[in-house]
Coordinates of C-alpha atoms in Angstrom, one line a residue:
M818 CA 0.0 0.0 0.0
M819 CA 1.4 3.4 -1.0
T820 CA 1.8 5.9 1.9
A821 CA 1.1 9.6 1.6
Q822 CA 4.8 10.3 1.6
Q823 CA 5.4 7.8 -1.2
G824 CA 2.5 9.3 -3.2
D825 CA 3.9 12.8 -2.7
L826 CA 7.3 11.7 -4.0
M827 CA 5.8 10.0 -7.1
D828 CA 3.8 13.1 -7.8
R829 CA 7.1 15.1 -7.8
L830 CA 8.9 12.9 -10.3
P831 CA 9.1 13.5 -14.0
Q832 CA 7.4 11.3 -16.6
V833 CA 9.5 8.4 -17.9
R834 CA 9.3 5.8 -20.7
G835 CA 10.8 3.2 -18.4
R836 CA 9.3 1.6 -15.3
L837 CA 8.6 3.8 -12.3
Q838 CA 7.1 2.1 -9.2
S839 CA 6.5 2.8 -5.5
H840 CA 7.5 0.7 -2.6
V841 CA 9.3 -2.1 -4.5
S842 CA 11.1 -4.8 -2.4
L843 CA 14.9 -4.7 -3.2
A844 CA 15.6 -8.2 -1.8
R845 CA 15.1 -9.7 -5.3
Y846 CA 17.7 -7.3 -6.7
S847 CA 20.5 -8.3 -4.2
W848 CA 22.4 -11.5 -4.4
F849 CA 22.1 -11.8 -0.6
R850 CA 18.3 -11.8 -1.2
T851 CA 17.8 -9.4 1.7
G852 CA 16.9 -5.8 2.1
G853 CA 13.9 -3.5 2.5
P854 CA 11.9 -1.6 -0.1
A855 CA 12.8 1.3 -2.4
E856 CA 10.6 4.3 -1.8
V857 CA 10.6 4.7 -5.6
F858 CA 12.1 2.2 -8.0
Y859 CA 13.1 3.3 -11.6
E860 CA 14.3 1.2 -14.5
P861 CA 15.1 3.5 -17.4
A862 CA 14.0 2.5 -20.9
D863 CA 17.4 3.6 -22.3
E864 CA 20.1 6.1 -21.8
A865 CA 18.1 9.1 -23.1
D866 CA 15.2 8.2 -20.8
L867 CA 17.6 8.2 -17.8
C868 CA 19.3 11.5 -18.7
A869 CA 15.9 13.2 -19.2
F870 CA 14.8 11.9 -15.8
L871 CA 17.9 13.2 -14.1
K872 CA 17.6 16.6 -15.7
A873 CA 14.0 17.0 -14.4
L874 CA 14.5 15.3 -11.0
P875 CA 14.1 17.7 -8.0
P876 CA 17.6 18.2 -6.6
D877 CA 16.5 17.3 -3.0
V878 CA 15.4 13.8 -3.9
P879 CA 18.0 11.2 -2.7
L880 CA 19.3 9.0 -5.5
T881 CA 20.8 5.5 -5.4
V882 CA 22.1 3.4 -8.3
L883 CA 22.0 -0.4 -8.5
G884 CA 23.5 -2.8 -11.0
L885 CA 23.3 -6.5 -10.7
G886 CA 23.3 -6.4 -6.9
S887 CA 26.3 -8.7 -6.5
N888 CA 28.5 -6.6 -4.3
I889 CA 25.9 -4.8 -2.2
L890 CA 24.1 -5.2 1.1
I891 CA 20.8 -3.3 1.4
R892 CA 19.7 -2.7 4.9
D893 CA 16.3 -4.0 6.1
G894 CA 14.7 -0.6 6.3
G895 CA 15.1 0.0 2.6
I896 CA 16.2 3.1 0.7
D897 CA 14.6 6.5 0.7
G898 CA 14.2 8.5 -2.5
V899 CA 14.7 7.0 -5.9
V900 CA 16.6 3.8 -6.6
I901 CA 17.7 3.5 -10.3
R902 CA 18.5 0.1 -11.5
L903 CA 20.7 -0.2 -14.6
G904 CA 19.8 -3.4 -16.4
K905 CA 19.4 -4.9 -19.8
S906 CA 18.2 -1.6 -21.3
L907 CA 21.6 -0.2 -20.8
G908 CA 23.4 -3.5 -21.5
D909 CA 24.4 -3.3 -25.2
I910 CA 28.0 -4.3 -26.1
R911 CA 29.7 -3.3 -29.3
S912 CA 33.1 -4.4 -30.6
D913 CA 35.6 -2.8 -33.1
G914 CA 38.9 -4.6 -33.4
V915 CA 40.4 -4.9 -29.9
D916 CA 38.0 -2.3 -28.5
L917 CA 34.7 -3.0 -26.8
V918 CA 32.1 -0.5 -25.7
A919 CA 29.8 -1.9 -23.0
G920 CA 26.7 -0.3 -21.4
A921 CA 26.7 0.1 -17.7
G922 CA 24.1 -2.7 -17.3
A923 CA 26.1 -5.3 -19.3
S924 CA 27.3 -8.1 -17.1
D925 CA 31.1 -8.6 -16.8
F926 CA 30.5 -12.2 -17.9
A927 CA 28.8 -11.1 -21.1
V928 CA 31.7 -8.7 -21.9
A929 CA 34.3 -11.5 -21.3
N930 CA 32.3 -13.8 -23.6
L931 CA 32.0 -11.3 -26.4
A932 CA 35.7 -10.5 -26.2
R933 CA 36.5 -14.3 -26.5
D934 CA 34.2 -14.5 -29.5
R935 CA 35.9 -11.5 -31.2
A936 CA 39.4 -12.9 -30.4
V937 CA 40.2 -10.1 -28.0
A938 CA 42.5 -11.1 -25.1
G939 CA 43.2 -9.3 -21.8
L940 CA 39.5 -9.3 -20.6
E941 CA 39.4 -12.9 -19.4
F942 CA 39.5 -11.8 -15.8
L943 CA 36.0 -10.3 -16.2
R944 CA 34.8 -13.9 -16.2
G945 CA 35.7 -13.9 -12.5
V946 CA 34.0 -10.6 -11.6
P947 CA 30.3 -11.2 -10.6
G948 CA 28.8 -7.8 -11.5
S949 CA 28.0 -5.3 -14.2
I950 CA 30.3 -2.9 -16.0
G951 CA 29.0 0.2 -14.4
G952 CA 29.7 -1.0 -10.9
S953 CA 33.0 -2.5 -12.0
V954 CA 34.2 0.9 -13.2
R955 CA 33.1 2.6 -10.1
M956 CA 34.9 0.2 -7.7
N957 CA 37.7 -0.7 -10.1
A958 CA 36.7 -4.3 -9.8
G959 CA 39.2 -7.0 -10.6
A960 CA 40.2 -10.6 -10.2
Y961 CA 43.1 -12.9 -11.0
G962 CA 45.7 -10.2 -11.1
R963 CA 43.9 -7.7 -13.3
D964 CA 41.3 -4.9 -12.8
M965 CA 39.3 -2.4 -14.7
A966 CA 42.1 0.2 -14.6
D967 CA 44.2 -2.2 -16.8
V968 CA 41.6 -2.3 -19.6
L969 CA 39.5 0.9 -19.4
V970 CA 40.2 3.6 -22.0
A971 CA 37.3 6.0 -21.0
A972 CA 33.9 6.0 -19.5
R973 CA 30.7 8.0 -20.3
I974 CA 29.4 9.5 -17.1
A975 CA 26.2 11.3 -16.3
D976 CA 26.2 13.6 -13.3
R977 CA 23.3 14.1 -10.9
F978 CA 21.7 16.6 -13.3
G979 CA 21.8 14.5 -16.4
E980 CA 24.8 16.2 -18.0
V981 CA 27.0 13.6 -19.9
Q982 CA 30.7 13.7 -20.4
Q983 CA 33.4 11.3 -21.4
V984 CA 36.1 10.8 -18.8
L985 CA 39.5 9.2 -19.6
A986 CA 40.5 6.3 -17.4
V987 CA 43.6 8.3 -16.2
D988 CA 41.3 10.9 -14.7
L989 CA 39.2 8.5 -12.7
G990 CA 41.7 8.2 -9.8
F991 CA 41.8 4.4 -9.8
S992 CA 43.4 2.6 -6.9
Y993 CA 42.7 -0.8 -5.3
R994 CA 38.9 -1.4 -5.5
H995 CA 38.3 2.3 -5.7
S996 CA 37.7 5.1 -8.1
A997 CA 37.4 8.9 -7.5
L998 CA 34.0 9.1 -9.2
P999 CA 31.7 11.4 -7.2
E1000 CA 28.9 9.6 -5.4
G1001 CA 26.2 11.1 -7.5
D1002 CA 27.7 10.4 -10.9
I1003 CA 26.4 7.4 -12.9
V1004 CA 28.5 5.3 -15.3
L1005 CA 26.6 5.0 -18.6
S1006 CA 29.1 3.0 -20.6
A1007 CA 32.8 1.9 -20.7
H1008 CA 35.3 1.8 -23.5
L1009 CA 37.5 -1.2 -22.9
R1010 CA 40.6 -2.3 -24.8
G1011 CA 42.3 -5.7 -25.1
V1012 CA 44.9 -7.1 -27.4
P1013 CA 44.6 -9.6 -30.3
G1014 CA 44.4 -13.2 -29.1
A1015 CA 43.5 -16.7 -30.1
P1016 CA 39.9 -17.7 -29.2
D1017 CA 40.9 -21.1 -28.1
A1018 CA 43.6 -19.8 -25.7
I1019 CA 41.1 -17.1 -24.4
A1020 CA 38.5 -19.8 -23.8
R1021 CA 40.9 -22.0 -22.0
R1022 CA 41.9 -19.2 -19.6
M1023 CA 38.2 -18.3 -19.0
A1024 CA 37.6 -22.0 -18.2
E1025 CA 40.5 -22.0 -15.8
I1026 CA 39.1 -19.0 -14.0
S1027 CA 35.6 -20.5 -13.8
A1028 CA 37.1 -23.8 -12.4
E1029 CA 39.2 -21.9 -9.8
R1030 CA 36.2 -19.9 -8.7
D1031 CA 34.1 -23.0 -8.4
L1032 CA 36.7 -24.8 -6.4
A1033 CA 37.5 -21.9 -4.0
Q1034 CA 34.3 -19.9 -3.6
P1035 CA 30.8 -20.6 -2.4
L1036 CA 29.2 -19.7 -5.7
R1037 CA 25.9 -21.6 -5.2
T1038 CA 24.9 -19.7 -2.1
R1039 CA 23.3 -16.4 -1.3
T1040 CA 26.4 -14.3 -1.0
G1041 CA 27.7 -10.9 -2.2
G1042 CA 31.2 -11.8 -3.4
S1043 CA 34.3 -10.8 -1.4
S1044 CA 33.2 -9.1 1.8
F1045 CA 36.4 -7.2 2.7
K1046 CA 39.3 -5.7 0.8
N1047 CA 42.7 -7.2 1.1
P1048 CA 44.9 -5.1 3.4
P1049 CA 48.3 -4.1 2.0
G1050 CA 50.5 -7.2 2.0
E1051 CA 47.8 -9.4 3.5
K1052 CA 44.9 -11.6 2.4
A1053 CA 41.6 -10.8 4.1
W1054 CA 40.5 -14.5 4.1
R1055 CA 43.6 -15.6 5.9
L1056 CA 43.3 -13.0 8.6
I1057 CA 39.6 -13.9 9.1
D1058 CA 40.6 -17.6 9.3
Q1059 CA 43.4 -16.9 11.8
A1060 CA 40.9 -15.0 13.9
G1061 CA 38.8 -18.1 14.3
C1062 CA 35.9 -17.0 12.2
R1063 CA 35.5 -19.8 9.7
G1064 CA 31.9 -21.0 9.9
L1065 CA 31.0 -18.3 12.4
T1066 CA 27.2 -17.7 12.5
L1067 CA 24.8 -15.0 13.6
G1068 CA 21.1 -15.7 13.1
G1069 CA 20.8 -16.8 9.5
A1070 CA 24.2 -15.3 8.5
Q1071 CA 27.4 -17.4 8.3
I1072 CA 31.1 -16.9 7.4
S1073 CA 31.6 -19.4 4.6
E1074 CA 33.4 -22.6 5.5
K1075 CA 34.8 -22.8 1.9
H1076 CA 36.2 -19.2 1.7
T1077 CA 36.2 -17.1 4.8
N1078 CA 36.0 -13.8 3.0
F1079 CA 32.4 -14.6 1.9
L1080 CA 29.4 -13.8 4.0
I1081 CA 26.5 -16.2 3.3
N1082 CA 22.7 -15.9 3.8
T1083 CA 21.9 -19.5 4.8
G1084 CA 18.2 -18.9 4.0
T1085 CA 16.8 -16.9 6.9
A1086 CA 19.4 -14.1 7.4
S1087 CA 18.3 -10.5 7.6
A1088 CA 20.6 -7.8 6.3
D1089 CA 21.1 -6.8 9.9
D1090 CA 22.4 -10.4 10.7
L1091 CA 24.9 -10.1 7.8
E1092 CA 26.1 -6.7 8.7
K1093 CA 26.5 -7.5 12.4
L1094 CA 28.4 -10.7 11.6
G1095 CA 30.7 -8.8 9.3
E1096 CA 31.3 -6.2 12.0
D1097 CA 32.0 -9.0 14.5
V1098 CA 34.6 -10.4 12.1
R1099 CA 36.2 -7.0 11.8
A1100 CA 36.4 -6.6 15.6
R1101 CA 38.0 -10.1 16.0
V1102 CA 40.6 -9.4 13.3
K1103 CA 41.4 -6.0 14.9
A1104 CA 41.8 -7.6 18.3
M1105 CA 44.0 -10.4 16.9
C1106 CA 46.5 -8.3 14.8
G1107 CA 45.5 -4.6 14.9
I1108 CA 44.4 -4.5 11.3
D1109 CA 41.1 -2.7 10.3
L1110 CA 39.4 -4.7 7.6
E1111 CA 37.6 -2.4 5.1
W1112 CA 34.3 -3.5 3.7
E1113 CA 34.4 -4.3 0.0
I1114 CA 30.7 -4.9 -0.1
R1115 CA 28.8 -1.6 -0.3
I1116 CA 26.3 -1.3 2.5
I1117 CA 23.4 1.1 1.8
G1118 CA 20.0 2.1 3.1
K1119 CA 18.6 2.3 6.6
A1120 CA 18.1 -0.2 9.4
A1121 CA 14.6 -1.6 10.1
G1122 CA 14.2 1.0 12.9
G1123 CA 14.7 3.8 10.4
M1124 CA 18.2 4.8 11.3
R1125 CA 20.9 4.9 8.7

């Protein structure tokens, strides 16, 4: 049922060609399958629809952008304002020689597969990144020794007001699992560059990555990927293991027995369970060795009681 506040917000929003709905559960859009509702949920029809919406959006309305939901924990109280989900409508991928241009909603898997089919090497690592291109650019996602900073030429970015510019990779301030993109900016597409390669060799490397992931990670569970960034010179999973956290549980949340840098929803976890278990792990590692683990998973929204 729509509240008066939700109705008021919907009344203030511009007309769109995409899907604009009130009070949509976000649990289905998170790989953890947890999280409260979006006050308003928007899936743009295309890039032009998105930019027109941003231009007309009242500046006081909070804005949150979601991709595939693989590296995110949405709190149980949900998210105020408008949640924009970039999906298939912004998921086109084009190739020209060793260059690929992928929309923000394209999955990293799909980009890796097209690169293989076009005999473009250097993008195989994307087979090991469970997310979408927009999010991967924002967080400089990577795996198996490479990251987006190694292959990105430039990105098309829309600011909070719908103005679009192309930004060179060298101007994005990339560092380990981080970019300097302002919080309100939205990645629209990414220009990636590989090198010529043999499709068979590319396919073999991608198969190796898939096999390594399947062997080492709890892929068939409700998880959000790596929970914490690796501290300089350390591996987060090793520190977590040494702190005695393998298999640790809280409510329906668990630290994976298979890979200790993965939080798991065993089926009944709330977002609060997952966040509190993660904070418990951070406290135990800090007490053991003095290292502050930094969340790699993005935690957004408000708690069930309404506090952020």
